[in-house]
PDB file of C-alpha atoms and ligand atoms in Angstrom:
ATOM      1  CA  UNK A1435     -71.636 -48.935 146.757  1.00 77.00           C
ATOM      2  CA  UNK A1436     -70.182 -46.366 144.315  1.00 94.00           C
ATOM      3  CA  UNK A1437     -67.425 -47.734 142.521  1.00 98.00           C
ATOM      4  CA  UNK A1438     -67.705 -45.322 139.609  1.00 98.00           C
ATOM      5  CA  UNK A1439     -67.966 -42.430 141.266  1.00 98.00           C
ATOM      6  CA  UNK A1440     -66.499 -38.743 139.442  1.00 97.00           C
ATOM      7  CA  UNK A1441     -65.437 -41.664 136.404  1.00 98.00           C
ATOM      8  CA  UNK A1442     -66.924 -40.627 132.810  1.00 98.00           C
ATOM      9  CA  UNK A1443     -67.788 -43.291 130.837  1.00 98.00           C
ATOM     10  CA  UNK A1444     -68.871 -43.922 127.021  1.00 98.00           C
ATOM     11  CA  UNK A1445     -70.544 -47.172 126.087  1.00 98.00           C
ATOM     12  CA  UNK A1446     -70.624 -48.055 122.269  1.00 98.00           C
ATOM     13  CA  UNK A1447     -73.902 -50.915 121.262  1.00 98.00           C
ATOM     14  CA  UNK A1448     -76.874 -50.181 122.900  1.00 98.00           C
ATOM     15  CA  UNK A1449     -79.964 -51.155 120.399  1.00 97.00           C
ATOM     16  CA  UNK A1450     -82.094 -51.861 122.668  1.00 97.00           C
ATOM     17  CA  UNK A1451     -83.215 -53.150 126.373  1.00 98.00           C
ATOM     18  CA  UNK A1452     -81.827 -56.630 125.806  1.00 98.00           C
ATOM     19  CA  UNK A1453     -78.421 -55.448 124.814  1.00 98.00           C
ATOM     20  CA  UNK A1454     -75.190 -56.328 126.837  1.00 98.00           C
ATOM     21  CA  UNK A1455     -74.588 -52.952 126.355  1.00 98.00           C
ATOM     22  CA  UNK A1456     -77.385 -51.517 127.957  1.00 98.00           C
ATOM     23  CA  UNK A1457     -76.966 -54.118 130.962  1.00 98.00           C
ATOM     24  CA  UNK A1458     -73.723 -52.295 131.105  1.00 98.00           C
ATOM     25  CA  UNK A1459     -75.323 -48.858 131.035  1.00 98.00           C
ATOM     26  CA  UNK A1460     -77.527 -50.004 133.990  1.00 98.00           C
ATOM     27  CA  UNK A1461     -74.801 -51.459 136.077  1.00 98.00           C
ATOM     28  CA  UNK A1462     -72.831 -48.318 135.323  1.00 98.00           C
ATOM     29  CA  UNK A1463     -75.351 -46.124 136.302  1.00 98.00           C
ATOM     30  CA  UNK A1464     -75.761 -47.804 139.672  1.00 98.00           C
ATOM     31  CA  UNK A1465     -72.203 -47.462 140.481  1.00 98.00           C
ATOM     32  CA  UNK A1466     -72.572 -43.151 139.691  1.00 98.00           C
ATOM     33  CA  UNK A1467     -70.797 -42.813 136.477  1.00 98.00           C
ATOM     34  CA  UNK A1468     -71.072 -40.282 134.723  1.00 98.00           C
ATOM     35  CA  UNK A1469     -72.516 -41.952 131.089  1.00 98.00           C
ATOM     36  CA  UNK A1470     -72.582 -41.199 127.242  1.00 98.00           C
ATOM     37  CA  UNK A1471     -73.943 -43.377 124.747  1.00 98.00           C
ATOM     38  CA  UNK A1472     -73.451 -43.999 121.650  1.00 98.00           C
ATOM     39  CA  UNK A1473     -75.687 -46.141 119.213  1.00 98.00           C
ATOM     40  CA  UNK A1474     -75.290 -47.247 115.169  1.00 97.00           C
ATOM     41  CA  UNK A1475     -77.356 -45.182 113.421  1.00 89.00           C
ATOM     42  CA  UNK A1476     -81.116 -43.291 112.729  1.00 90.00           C
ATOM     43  CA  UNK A1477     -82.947 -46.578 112.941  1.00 92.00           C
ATOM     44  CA  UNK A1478     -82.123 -46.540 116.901  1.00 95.00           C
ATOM     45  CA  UNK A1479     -82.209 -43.197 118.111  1.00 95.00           C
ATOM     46  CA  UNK A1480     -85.786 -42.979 119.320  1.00 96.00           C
ATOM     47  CA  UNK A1481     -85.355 -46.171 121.325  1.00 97.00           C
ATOM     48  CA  UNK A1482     -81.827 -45.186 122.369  1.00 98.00           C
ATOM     49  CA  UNK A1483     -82.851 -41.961 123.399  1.00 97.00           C
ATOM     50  CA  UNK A1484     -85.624 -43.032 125.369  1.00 97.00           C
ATOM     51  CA  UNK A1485     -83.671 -45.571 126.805  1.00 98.00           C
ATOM     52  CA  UNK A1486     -81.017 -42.491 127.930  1.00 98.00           C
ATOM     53  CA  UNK A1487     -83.689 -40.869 129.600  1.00 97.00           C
ATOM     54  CA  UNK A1488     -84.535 -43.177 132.286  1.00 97.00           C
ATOM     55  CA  UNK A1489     -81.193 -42.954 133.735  1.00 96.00           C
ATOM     56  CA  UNK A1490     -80.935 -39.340 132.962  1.00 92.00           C
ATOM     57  CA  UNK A1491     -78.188 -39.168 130.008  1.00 96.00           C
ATOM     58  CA  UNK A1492     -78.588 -36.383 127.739  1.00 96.00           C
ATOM     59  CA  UNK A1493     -75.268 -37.653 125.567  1.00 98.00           C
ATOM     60  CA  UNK A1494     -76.559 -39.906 122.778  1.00 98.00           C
ATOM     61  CA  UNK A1495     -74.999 -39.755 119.966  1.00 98.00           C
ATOM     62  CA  UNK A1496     -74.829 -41.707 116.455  1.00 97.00           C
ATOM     63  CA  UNK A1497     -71.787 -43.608 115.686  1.00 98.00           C
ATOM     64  CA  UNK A1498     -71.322 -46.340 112.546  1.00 98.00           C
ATOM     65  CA  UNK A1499     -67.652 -47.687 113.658  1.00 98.00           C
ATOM     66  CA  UNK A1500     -66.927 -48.396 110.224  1.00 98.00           C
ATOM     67  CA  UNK A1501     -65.942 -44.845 109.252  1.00 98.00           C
ATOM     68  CA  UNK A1502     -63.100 -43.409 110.543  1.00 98.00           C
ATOM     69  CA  UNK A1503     -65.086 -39.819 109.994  1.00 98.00           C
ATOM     70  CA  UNK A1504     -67.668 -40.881 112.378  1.00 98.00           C
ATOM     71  CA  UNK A1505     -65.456 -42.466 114.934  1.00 98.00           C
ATOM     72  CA  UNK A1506     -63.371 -38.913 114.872  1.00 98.00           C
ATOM     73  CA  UNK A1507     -66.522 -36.606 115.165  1.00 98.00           C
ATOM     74  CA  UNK A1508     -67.695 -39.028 117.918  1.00 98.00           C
ATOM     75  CA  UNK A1509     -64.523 -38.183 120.163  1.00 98.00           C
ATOM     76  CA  UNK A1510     -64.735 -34.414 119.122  1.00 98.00           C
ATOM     77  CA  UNK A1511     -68.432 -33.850 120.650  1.00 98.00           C
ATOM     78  CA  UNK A1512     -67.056 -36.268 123.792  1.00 98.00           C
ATOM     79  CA  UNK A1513     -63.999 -33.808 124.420  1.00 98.00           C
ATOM     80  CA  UNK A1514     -66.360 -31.032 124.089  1.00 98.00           C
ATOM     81  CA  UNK A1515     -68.801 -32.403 126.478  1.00 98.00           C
ATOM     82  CA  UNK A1516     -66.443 -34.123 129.553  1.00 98.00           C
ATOM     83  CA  UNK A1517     -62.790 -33.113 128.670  1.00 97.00           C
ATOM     84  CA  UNK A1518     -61.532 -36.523 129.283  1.00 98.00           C
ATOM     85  CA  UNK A1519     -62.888 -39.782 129.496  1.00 98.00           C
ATOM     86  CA  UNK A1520     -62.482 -43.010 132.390  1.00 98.00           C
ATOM     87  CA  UNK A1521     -63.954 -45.868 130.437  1.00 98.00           C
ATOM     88  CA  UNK A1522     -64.859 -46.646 127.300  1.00 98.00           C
ATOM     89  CA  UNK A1523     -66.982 -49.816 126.077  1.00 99.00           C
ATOM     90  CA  UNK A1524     -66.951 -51.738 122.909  1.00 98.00           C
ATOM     91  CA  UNK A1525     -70.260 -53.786 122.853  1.00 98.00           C
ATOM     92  CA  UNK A1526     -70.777 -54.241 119.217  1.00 98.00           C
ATOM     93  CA  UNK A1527     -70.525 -56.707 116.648  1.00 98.00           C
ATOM     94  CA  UNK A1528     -71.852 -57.671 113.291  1.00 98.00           C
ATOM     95  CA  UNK A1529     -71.270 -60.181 110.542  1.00 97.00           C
ATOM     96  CA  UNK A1530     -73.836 -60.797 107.439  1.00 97.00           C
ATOM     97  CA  UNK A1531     -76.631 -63.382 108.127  1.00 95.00           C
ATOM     98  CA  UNK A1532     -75.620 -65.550 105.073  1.00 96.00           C
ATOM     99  CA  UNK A1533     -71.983 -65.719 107.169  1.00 96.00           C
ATOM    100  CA  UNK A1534     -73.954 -67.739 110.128  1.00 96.00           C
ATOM    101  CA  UNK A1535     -74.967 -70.819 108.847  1.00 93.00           C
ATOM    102  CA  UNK A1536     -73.619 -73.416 106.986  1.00 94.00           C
ATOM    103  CA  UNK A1537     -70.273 -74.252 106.816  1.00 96.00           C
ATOM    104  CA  UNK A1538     -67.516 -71.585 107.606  1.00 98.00           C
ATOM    105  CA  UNK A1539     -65.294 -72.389 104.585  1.00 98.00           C
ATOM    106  CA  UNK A1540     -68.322 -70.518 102.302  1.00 97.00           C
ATOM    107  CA  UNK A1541     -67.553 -67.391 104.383  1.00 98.00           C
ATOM    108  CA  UNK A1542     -67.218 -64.857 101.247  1.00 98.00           C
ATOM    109  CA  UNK A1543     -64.111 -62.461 100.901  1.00 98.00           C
ATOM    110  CA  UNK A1544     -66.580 -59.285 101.734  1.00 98.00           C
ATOM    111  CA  UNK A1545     -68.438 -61.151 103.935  1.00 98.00           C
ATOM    112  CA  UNK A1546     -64.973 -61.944 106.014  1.00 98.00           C
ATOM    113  CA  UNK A1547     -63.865 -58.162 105.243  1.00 98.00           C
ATOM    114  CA  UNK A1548     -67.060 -56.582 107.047  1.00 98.00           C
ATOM    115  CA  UNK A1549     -67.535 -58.919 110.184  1.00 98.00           C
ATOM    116  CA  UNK A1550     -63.410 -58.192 110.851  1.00 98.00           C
ATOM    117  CA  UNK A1551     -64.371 -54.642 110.105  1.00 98.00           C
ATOM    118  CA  UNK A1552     -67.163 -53.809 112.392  1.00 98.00           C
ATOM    119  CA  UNK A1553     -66.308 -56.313 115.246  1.00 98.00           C
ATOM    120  CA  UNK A1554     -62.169 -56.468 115.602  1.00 98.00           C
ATOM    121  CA  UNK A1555     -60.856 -53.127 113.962  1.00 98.00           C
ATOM    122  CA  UNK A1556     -63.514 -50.898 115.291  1.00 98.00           C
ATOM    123  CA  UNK A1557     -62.261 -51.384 118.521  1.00 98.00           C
ATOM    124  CA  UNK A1558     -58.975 -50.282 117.649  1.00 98.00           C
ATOM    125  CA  UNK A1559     -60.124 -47.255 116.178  1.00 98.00           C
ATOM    126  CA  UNK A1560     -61.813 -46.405 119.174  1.00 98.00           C
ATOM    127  CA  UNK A1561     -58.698 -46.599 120.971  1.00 98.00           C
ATOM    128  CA  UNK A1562     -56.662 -44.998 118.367  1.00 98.00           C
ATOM    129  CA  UNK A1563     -59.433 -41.645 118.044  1.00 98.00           C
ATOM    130  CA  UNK A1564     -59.648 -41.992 121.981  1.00 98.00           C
ATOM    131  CA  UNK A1565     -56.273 -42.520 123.092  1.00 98.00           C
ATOM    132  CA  UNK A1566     -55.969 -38.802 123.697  1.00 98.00           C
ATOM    133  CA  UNK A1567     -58.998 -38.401 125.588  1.00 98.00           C
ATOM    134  CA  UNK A1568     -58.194 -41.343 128.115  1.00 98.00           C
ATOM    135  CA  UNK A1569     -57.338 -40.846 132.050  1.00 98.00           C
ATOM    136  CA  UNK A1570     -54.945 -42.522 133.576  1.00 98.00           C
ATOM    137  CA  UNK A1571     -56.698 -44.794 135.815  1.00 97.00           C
ATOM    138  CA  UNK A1572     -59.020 -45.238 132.847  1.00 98.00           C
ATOM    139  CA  UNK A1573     -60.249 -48.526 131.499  1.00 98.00           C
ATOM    140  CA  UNK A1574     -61.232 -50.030 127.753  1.00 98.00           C
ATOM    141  CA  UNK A1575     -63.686 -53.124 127.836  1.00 99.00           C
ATOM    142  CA  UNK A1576     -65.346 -55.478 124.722  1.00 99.00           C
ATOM    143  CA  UNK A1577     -67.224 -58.217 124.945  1.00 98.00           C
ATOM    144  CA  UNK A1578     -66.095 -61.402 123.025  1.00 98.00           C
ATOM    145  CA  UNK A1579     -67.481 -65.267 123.033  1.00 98.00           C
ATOM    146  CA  UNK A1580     -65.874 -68.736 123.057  1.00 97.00           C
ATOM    147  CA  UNK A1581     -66.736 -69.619 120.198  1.00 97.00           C
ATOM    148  CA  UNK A1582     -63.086 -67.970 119.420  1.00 98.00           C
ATOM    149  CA  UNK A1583     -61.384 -70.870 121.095  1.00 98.00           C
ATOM    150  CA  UNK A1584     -63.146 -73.601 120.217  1.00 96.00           C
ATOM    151  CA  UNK A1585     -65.846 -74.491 117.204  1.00 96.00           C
ATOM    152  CA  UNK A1586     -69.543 -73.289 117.769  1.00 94.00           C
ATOM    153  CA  UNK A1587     -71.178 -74.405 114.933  1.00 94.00           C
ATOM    154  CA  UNK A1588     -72.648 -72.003 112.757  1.00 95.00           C
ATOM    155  CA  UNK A1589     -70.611 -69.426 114.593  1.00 96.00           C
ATOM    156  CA  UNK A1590     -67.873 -69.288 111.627  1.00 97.00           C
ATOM    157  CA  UNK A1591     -66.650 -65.959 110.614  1.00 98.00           C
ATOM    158  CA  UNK A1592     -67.778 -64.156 114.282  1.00 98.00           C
ATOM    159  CA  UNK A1593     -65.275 -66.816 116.059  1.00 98.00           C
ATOM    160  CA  UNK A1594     -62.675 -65.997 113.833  1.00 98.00           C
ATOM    161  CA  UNK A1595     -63.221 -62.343 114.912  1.00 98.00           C
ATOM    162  CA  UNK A1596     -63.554 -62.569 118.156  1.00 98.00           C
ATOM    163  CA  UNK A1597     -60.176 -64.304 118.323  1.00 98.00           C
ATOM    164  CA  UNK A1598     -58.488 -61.715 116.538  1.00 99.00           C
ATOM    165  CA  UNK A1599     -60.869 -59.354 118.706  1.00 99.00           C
ATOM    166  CA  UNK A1600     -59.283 -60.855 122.313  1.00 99.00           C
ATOM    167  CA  UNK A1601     -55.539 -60.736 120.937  1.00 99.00           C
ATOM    168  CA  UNK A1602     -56.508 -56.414 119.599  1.00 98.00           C
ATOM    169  CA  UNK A1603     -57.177 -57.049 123.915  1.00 99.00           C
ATOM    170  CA  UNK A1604     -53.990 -58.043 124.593  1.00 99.00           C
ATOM    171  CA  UNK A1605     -51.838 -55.564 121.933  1.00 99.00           C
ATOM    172  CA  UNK A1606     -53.859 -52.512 123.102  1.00 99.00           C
ATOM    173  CA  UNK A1607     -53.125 -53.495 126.546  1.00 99.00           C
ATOM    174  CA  UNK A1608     -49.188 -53.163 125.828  1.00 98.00           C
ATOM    175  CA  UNK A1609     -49.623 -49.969 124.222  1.00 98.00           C
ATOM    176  CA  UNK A1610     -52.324 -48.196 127.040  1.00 98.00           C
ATOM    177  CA  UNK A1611     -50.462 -49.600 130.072  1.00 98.00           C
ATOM    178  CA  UNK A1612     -47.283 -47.008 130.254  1.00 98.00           C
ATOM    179  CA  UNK A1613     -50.349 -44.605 129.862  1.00 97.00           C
ATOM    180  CA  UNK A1614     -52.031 -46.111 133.077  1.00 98.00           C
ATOM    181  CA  UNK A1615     -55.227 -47.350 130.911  1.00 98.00           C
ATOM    182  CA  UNK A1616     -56.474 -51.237 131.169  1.00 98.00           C
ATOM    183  CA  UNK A1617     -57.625 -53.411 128.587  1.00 99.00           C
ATOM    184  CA  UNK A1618     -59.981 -56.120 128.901  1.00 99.00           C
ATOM    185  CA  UNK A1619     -62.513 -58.425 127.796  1.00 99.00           C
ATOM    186  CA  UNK A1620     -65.250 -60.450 128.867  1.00 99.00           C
ATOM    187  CA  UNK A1621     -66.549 -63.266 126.969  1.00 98.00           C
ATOM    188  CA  UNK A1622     -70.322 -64.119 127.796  1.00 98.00           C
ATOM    189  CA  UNK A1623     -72.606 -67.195 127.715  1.00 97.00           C
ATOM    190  CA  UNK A1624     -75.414 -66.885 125.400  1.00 97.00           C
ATOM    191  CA  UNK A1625     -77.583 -64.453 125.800  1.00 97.00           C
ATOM    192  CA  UNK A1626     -81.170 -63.447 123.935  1.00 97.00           C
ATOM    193  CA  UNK A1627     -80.076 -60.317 122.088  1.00 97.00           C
ATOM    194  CA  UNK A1628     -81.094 -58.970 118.714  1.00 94.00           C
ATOM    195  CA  UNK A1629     -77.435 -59.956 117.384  1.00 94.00           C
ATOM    196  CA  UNK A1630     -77.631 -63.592 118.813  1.00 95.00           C
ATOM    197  CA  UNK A1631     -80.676 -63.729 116.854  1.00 92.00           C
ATOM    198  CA  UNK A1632     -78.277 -63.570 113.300  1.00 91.00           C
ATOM    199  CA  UNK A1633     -76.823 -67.153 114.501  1.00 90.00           C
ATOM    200  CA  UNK A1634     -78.980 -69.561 112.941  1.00 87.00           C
ATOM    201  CA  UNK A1635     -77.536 -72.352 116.108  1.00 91.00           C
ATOM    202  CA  UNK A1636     -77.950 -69.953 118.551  1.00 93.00           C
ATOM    203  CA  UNK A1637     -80.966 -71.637 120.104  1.00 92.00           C
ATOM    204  CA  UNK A1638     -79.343 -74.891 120.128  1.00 89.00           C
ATOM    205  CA  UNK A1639     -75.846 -72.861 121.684  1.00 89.00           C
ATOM    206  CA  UNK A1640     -78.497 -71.776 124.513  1.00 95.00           C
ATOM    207  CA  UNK A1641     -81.116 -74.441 124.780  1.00 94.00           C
ATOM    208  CA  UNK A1642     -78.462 -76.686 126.563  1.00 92.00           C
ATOM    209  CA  UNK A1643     -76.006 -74.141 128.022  1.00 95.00           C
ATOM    210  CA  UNK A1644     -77.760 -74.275 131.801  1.00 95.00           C
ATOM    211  CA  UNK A1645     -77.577 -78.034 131.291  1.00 94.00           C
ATOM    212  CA  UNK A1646     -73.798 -77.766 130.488  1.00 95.00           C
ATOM    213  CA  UNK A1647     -72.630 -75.055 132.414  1.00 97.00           C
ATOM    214  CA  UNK A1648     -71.608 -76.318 135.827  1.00 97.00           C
ATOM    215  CA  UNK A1649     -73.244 -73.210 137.877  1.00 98.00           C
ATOM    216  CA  UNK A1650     -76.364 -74.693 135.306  1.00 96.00           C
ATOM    217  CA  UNK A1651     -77.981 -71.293 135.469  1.00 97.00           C
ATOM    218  CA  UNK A1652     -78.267 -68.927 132.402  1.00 98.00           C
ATOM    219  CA  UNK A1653     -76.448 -65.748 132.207  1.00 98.00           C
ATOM    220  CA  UNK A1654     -77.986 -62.519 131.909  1.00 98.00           C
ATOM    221  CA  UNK A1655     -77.404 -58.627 130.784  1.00 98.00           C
ATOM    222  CA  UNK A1656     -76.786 -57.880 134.566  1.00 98.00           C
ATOM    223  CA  UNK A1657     -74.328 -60.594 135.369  1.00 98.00           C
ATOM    224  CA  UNK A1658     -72.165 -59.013 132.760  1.00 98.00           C
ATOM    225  CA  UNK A1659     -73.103 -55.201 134.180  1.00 98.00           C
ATOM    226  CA  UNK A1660     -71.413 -56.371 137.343  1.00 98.00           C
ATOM    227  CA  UNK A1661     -68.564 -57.624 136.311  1.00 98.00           C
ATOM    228  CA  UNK A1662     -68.068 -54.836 133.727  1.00 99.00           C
ATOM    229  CA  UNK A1663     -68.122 -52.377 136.976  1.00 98.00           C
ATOM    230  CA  UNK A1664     -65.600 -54.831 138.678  1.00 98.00           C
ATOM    231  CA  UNK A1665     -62.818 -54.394 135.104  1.00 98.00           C
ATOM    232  CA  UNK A1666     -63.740 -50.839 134.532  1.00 98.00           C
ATOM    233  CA  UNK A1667     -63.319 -49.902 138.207  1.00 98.00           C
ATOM    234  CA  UNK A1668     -60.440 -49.559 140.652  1.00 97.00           C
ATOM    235  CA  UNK A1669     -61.107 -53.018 142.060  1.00 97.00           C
ATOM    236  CA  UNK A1670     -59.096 -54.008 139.209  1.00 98.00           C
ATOM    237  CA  UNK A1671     -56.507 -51.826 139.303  1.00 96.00           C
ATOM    238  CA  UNK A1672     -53.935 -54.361 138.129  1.00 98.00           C
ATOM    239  CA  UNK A1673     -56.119 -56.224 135.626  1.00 98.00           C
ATOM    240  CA  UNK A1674     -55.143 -55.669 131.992  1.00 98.00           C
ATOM    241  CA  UNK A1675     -54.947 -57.463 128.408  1.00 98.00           C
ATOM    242  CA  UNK A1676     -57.362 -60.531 130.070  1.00 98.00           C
ATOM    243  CA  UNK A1677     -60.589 -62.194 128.521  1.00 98.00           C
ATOM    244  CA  UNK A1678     -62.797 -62.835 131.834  1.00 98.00           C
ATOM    245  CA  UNK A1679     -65.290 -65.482 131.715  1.00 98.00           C
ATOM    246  CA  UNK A1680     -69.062 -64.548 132.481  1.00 98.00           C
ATOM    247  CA  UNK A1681     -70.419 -67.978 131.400  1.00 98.00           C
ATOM    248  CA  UNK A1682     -71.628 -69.880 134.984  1.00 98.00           C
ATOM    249  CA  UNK A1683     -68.365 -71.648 133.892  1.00 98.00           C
ATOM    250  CA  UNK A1684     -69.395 -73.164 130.374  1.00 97.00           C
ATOM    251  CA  UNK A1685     -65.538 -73.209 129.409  1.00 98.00           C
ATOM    252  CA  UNK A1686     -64.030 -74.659 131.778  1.00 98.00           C
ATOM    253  CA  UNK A1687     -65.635 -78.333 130.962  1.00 97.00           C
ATOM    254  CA  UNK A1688     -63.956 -80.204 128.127  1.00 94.00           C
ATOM    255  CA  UNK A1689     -66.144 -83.408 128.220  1.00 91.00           C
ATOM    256  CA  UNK A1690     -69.711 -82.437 128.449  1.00 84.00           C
ATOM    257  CA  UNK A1691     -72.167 -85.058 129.324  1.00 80.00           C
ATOM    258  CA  UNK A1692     -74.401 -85.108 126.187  1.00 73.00           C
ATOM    259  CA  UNK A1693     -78.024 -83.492 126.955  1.00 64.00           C
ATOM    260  CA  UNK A1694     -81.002 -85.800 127.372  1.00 67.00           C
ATOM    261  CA  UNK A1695     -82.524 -86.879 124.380  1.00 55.00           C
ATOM    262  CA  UNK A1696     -86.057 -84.751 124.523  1.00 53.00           C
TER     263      UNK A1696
HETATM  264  P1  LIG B2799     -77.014 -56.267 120.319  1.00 65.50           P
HETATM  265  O1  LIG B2799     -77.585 -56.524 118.971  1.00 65.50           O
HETATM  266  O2  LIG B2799     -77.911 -55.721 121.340  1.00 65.50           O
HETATM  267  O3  LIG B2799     -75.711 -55.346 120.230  1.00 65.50           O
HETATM  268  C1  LIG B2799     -74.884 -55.295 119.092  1.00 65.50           C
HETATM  269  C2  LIG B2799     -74.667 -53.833 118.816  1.00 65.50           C
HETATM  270  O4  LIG B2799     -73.732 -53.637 117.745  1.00 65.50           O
HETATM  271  C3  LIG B2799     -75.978 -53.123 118.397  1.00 65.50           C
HETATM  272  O5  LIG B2799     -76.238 -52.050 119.264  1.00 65.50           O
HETATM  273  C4  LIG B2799     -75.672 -52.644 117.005  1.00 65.50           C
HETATM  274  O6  LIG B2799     -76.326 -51.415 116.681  1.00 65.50           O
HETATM  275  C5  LIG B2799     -74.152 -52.454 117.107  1.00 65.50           C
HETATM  276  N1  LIG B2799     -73.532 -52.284 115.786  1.00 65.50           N
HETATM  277  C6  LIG B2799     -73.537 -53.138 114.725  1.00 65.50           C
HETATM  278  N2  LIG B2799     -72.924 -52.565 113.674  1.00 65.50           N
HETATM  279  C7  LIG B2799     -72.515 -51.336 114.082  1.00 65.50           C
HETATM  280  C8  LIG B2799     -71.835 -50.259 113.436  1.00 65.50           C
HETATM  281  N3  LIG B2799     -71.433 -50.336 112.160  1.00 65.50           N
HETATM  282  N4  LIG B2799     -71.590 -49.121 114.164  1.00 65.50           N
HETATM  283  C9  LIG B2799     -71.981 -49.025 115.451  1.00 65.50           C
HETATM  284  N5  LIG B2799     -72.618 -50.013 116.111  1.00 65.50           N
HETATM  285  C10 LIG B2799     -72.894 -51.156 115.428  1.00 65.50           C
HETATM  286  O7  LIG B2799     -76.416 -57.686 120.775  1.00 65.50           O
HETATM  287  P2  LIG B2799     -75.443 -58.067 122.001  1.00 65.50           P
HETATM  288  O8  LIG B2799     -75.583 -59.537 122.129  1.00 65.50           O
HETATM  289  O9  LIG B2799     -75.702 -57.193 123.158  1.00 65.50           O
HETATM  290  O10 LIG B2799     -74.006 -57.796 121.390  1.00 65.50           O
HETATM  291  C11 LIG B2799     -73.020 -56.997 122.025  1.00 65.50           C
HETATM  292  C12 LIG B2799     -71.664 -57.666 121.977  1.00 65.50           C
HETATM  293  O11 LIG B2799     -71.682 -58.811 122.831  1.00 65.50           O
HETATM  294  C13 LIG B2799     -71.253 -58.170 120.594  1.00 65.50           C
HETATM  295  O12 LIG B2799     -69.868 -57.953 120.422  1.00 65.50           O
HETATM  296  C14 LIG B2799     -71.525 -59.656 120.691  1.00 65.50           C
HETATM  297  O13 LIG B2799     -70.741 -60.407 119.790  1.00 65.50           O
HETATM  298  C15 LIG B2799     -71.100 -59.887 122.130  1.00 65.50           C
HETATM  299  N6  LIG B2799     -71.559 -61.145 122.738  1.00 65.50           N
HETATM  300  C16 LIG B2799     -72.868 -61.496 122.688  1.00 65.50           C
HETATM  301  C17 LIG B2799     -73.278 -62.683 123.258  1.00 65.50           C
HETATM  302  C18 LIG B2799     -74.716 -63.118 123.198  1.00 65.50           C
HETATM  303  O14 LIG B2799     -74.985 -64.303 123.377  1.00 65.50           O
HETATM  304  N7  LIG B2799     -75.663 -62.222 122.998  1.00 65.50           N
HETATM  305  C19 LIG B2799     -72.342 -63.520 123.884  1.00 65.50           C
HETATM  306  C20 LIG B2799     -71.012 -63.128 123.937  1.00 65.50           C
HETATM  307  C21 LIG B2799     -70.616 -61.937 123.348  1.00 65.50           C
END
């Protein structure tokens, strides 16, 4: 199956071969996009690059979403290089260590003032530099995390953003649809990722998940590939401004029988 066939699509957070992102990439690839990628900054490019080449992209490019300069030199080279663009995704996020641990009312004012930066408003911007750029028929995608609806300890300031993350989802969504461009979100279980790794009760968050979860079955970079190809293609043609769930069904229990004492 080709679901992505003759679509052109730029995906924003690939660090390495654990990244969502790059599960994305993959997934994308299958389905014949047509793929650009777009990583943080110098540190990555060799792996990023290298990365690229097994699927045969030659657009890599650098891209720290906190400057507005960046961002707009970003969608320059992209309308040089494919006109317009089908998809874009938004698979990045970042708050500082000291914000996850401890209790969330420590979160400092710059602390608070970076993680909204780099995970909620650089999304916008995307959108904003982008809009021009974007197909109808086109398609916008992030990737959020429960812990914006309900406490995941140690979580803190990155819950807080990914609420106000899923309701940028939902605004955007008004504003693209006239346009013919979808909106959406998908909020994954835990994963293993290098950003996972900055959220000191992450192990805890996926130590018990497959014992919570009813599918009890972890969930991995592909399982959100697939369903990225399902909300960026035309199979969901009528699918905007949502937050879909790729968790084995983690939120959908509100009493959770208390793990086994090991
Ligand atoms: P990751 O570390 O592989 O990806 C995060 C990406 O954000 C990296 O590529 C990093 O370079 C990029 N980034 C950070 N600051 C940036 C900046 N200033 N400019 C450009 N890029 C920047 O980890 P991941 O888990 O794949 O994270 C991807 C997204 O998925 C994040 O939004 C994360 O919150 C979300 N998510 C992760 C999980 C999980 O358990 N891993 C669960 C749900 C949602």
């Amino acid at each position: 199956m080709s679901l992505l066939n003759g679509k052109t699509a730029l995906i924003f957070g690939v660090a390495n071969e654990r990244s969502i992102a790059w599960g994305i990439t993959r997934a994308f690839h299958e389905h014949g996009a047509t793929l650009g990628l777009s990583y943080a900054g110098e540190m990555l490019e060799r792996r990023v690059k290298s990365l690229a080449q097994t699927i045969d992209c030659n657009f890599v490019e650098p891209c720290d979403v906190s400057s507005d300069e960046a961002i707009q030199a970003l969608a320059d080279k992209t309308a040089a290089a494919f006109g317009q663009v089908d998809i874009l995704v938004h698979s990045i996020g970042f708050a500082n260590r000291e914000e996850l641990s401890g209790p969330y009312y420590r979160t400092s004012r710059e602390g608070f003032r970076v993680a909204m930066d780099i995970s909620v408003y650089s999304f916008t911007a995307l959108a904003r530099a982008f809009q021009p750029l974007l197909r109808p028929g086109g398609a916008l995608l992030t990737l959020t995390y429960y812990g914006s609806e309900k406490v995941a300890p140690g979580y803190n300031v990155m819950g807080v953003a990914k609420a106000a993350l899923e309701a940028s989802v939902r605004y955007l969504a008004y504003d693209l649809g006239p346009q013919g461009v979808r909106v959406n979100a998908i909020s994954a279980g835990p994963i293993r990722t290098l950003a996972a790794a900055g959220v000191a009760r992450f192990k805890d968050m996926y130590r018990h998940f497959n014992k919570l979860a009813p599918l009890q079955q972890h969930v991995g970079i592909e399982d959100v590939g697939s369903m990225a190809v399902a909300l960026c293609s035309d199979l969901s043609k009528r699918v905007t401004g949502e937050v879909v769930y790729v968790d084995s069904g983690y939120n959908i229990v509100g009493v959770p029988e208390p793990p086994e004492c090991e």
